Short mmCIF file of C-alpha atoms in Angstrom, two decimals:
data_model
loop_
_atom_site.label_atom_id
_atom_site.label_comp_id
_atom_site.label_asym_id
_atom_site.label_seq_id
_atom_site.Cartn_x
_atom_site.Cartn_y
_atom_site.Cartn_z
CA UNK A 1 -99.48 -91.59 85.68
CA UNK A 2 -102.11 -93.22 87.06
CA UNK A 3 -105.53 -93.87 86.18
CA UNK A 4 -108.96 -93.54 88.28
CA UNK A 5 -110.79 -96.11 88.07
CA UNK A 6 -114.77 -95.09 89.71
CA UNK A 7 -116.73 -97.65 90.67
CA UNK A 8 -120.47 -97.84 89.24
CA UNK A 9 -123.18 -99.16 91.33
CA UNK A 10 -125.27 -101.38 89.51
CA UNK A 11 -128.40 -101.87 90.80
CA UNK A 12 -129.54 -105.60 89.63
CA UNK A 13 -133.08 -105.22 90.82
CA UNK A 14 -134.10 -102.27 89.13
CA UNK A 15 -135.49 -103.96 86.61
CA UNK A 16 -137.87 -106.40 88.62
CA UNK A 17 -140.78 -103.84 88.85
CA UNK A 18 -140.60 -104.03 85.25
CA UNK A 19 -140.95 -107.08 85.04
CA UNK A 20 -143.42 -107.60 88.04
CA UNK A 21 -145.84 -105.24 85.95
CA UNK A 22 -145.61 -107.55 82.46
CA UNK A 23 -146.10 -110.06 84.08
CA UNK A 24 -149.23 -108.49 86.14
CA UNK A 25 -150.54 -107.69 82.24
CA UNK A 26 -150.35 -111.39 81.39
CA UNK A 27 -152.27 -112.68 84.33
CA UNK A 28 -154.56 -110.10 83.88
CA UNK A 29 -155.42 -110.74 79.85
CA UNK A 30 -155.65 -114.53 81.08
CA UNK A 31 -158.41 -114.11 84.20
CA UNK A 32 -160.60 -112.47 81.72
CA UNK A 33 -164.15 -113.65 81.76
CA UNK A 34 -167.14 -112.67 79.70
CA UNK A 35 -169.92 -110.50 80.64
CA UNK A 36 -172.60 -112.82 82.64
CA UNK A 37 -176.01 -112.43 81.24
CA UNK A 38 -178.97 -111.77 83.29
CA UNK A 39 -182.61 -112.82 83.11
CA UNK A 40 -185.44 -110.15 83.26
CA UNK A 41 -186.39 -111.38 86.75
CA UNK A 42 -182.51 -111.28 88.19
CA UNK A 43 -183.02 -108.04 86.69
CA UNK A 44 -185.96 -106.90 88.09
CA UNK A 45 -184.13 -108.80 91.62
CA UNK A 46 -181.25 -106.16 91.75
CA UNK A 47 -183.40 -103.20 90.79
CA UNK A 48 -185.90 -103.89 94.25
CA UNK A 49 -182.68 -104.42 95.96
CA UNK A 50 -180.96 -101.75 94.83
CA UNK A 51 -183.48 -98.84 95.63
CA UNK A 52 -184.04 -100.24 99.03
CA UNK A 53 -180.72 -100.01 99.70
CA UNK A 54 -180.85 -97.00 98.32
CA UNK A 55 -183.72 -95.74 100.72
CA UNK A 56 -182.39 -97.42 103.54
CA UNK A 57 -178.76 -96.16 103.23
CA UNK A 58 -177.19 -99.47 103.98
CA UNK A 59 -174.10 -100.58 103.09
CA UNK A 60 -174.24 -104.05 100.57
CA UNK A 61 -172.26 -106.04 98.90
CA UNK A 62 -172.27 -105.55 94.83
CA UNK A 63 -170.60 -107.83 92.40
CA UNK A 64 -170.00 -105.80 89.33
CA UNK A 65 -168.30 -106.30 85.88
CA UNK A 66 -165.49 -104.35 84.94
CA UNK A 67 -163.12 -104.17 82.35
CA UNK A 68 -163.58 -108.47 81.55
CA UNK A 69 -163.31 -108.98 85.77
CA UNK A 70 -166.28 -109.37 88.50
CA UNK A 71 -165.46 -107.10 91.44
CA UNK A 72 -167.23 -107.46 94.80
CA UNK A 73 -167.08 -104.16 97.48
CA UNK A 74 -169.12 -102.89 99.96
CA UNK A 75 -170.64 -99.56 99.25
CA UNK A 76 -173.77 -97.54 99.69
CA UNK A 77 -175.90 -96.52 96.74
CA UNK A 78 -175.94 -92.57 97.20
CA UNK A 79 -177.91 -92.49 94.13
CA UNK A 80 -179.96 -93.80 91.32
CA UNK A 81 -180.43 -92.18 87.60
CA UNK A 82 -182.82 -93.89 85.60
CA UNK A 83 -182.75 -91.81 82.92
CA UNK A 84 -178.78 -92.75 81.99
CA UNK A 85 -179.04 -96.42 83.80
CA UNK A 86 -176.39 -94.67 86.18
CA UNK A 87 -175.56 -95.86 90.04
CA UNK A 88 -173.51 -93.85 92.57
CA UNK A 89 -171.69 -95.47 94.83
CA UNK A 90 -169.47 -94.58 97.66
CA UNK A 91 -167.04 -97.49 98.80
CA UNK A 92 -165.24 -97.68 103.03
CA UNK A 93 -162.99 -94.68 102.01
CA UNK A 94 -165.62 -92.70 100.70
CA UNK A 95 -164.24 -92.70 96.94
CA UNK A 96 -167.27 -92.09 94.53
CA UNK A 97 -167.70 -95.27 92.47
CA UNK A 98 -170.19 -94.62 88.94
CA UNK A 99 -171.72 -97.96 87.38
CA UNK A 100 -174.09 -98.79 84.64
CA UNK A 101 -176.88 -100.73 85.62
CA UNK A 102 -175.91 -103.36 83.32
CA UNK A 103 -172.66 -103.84 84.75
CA UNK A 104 -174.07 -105.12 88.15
CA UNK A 105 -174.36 -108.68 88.25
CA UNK A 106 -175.56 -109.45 92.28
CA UNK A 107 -176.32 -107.76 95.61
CA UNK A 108 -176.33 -108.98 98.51
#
């Protein structure tokens, strides 16, 4: 009698995304910065840039804080709620992009 033997397939790098996304988490945790404070007149500064942007319906840049990173995209400010601090934002692809006022840091 003899036996069968099957042969198994191992994959060896089915376990790199794995470890590609640990080791994204650890770069992450360690690029972490703090929330930059702003005077009253940077402040003020983004506000007056903001709604013209907002009139004009320009595209700008905005550096924003998110999640202990600063972010920089071009989008156009679609609209402005003072009430809840609240900007809307559409980005190139046309996603809808939500941030507190607080959260912006520059415009340009």
């Amino acid at each position: 009698m003899s036996k069968r033997r099957e042969i198994v397939k191992q994959t060896p790098s089915a376990s790199i995304p794995k470890k590609f996304i640990g080791i994204g988490k650890i770069i992450k945790k360690q690029t972490k910065v703090e929330r930059p404070t702003l005077t009253q007149d940077e402040q003020e500064m983004i506000e007056n840039k903001l709604l013209c942007a907002y009139l004009s319906e320009e595209k700008i840049s905005i550096t924003y804080y998110r999640d202990g990173h600063l972010l920089t995209r071009y989008m156009t400010v679609t609209d402005i709620n003072p009430i809840k601090n609240l900007i809307t934002c559409t980005d190139a692809s046309y996603n809808r992009i939500f941030l507190d006022f607080i959260d912006i840091i520059d415009l340009s």
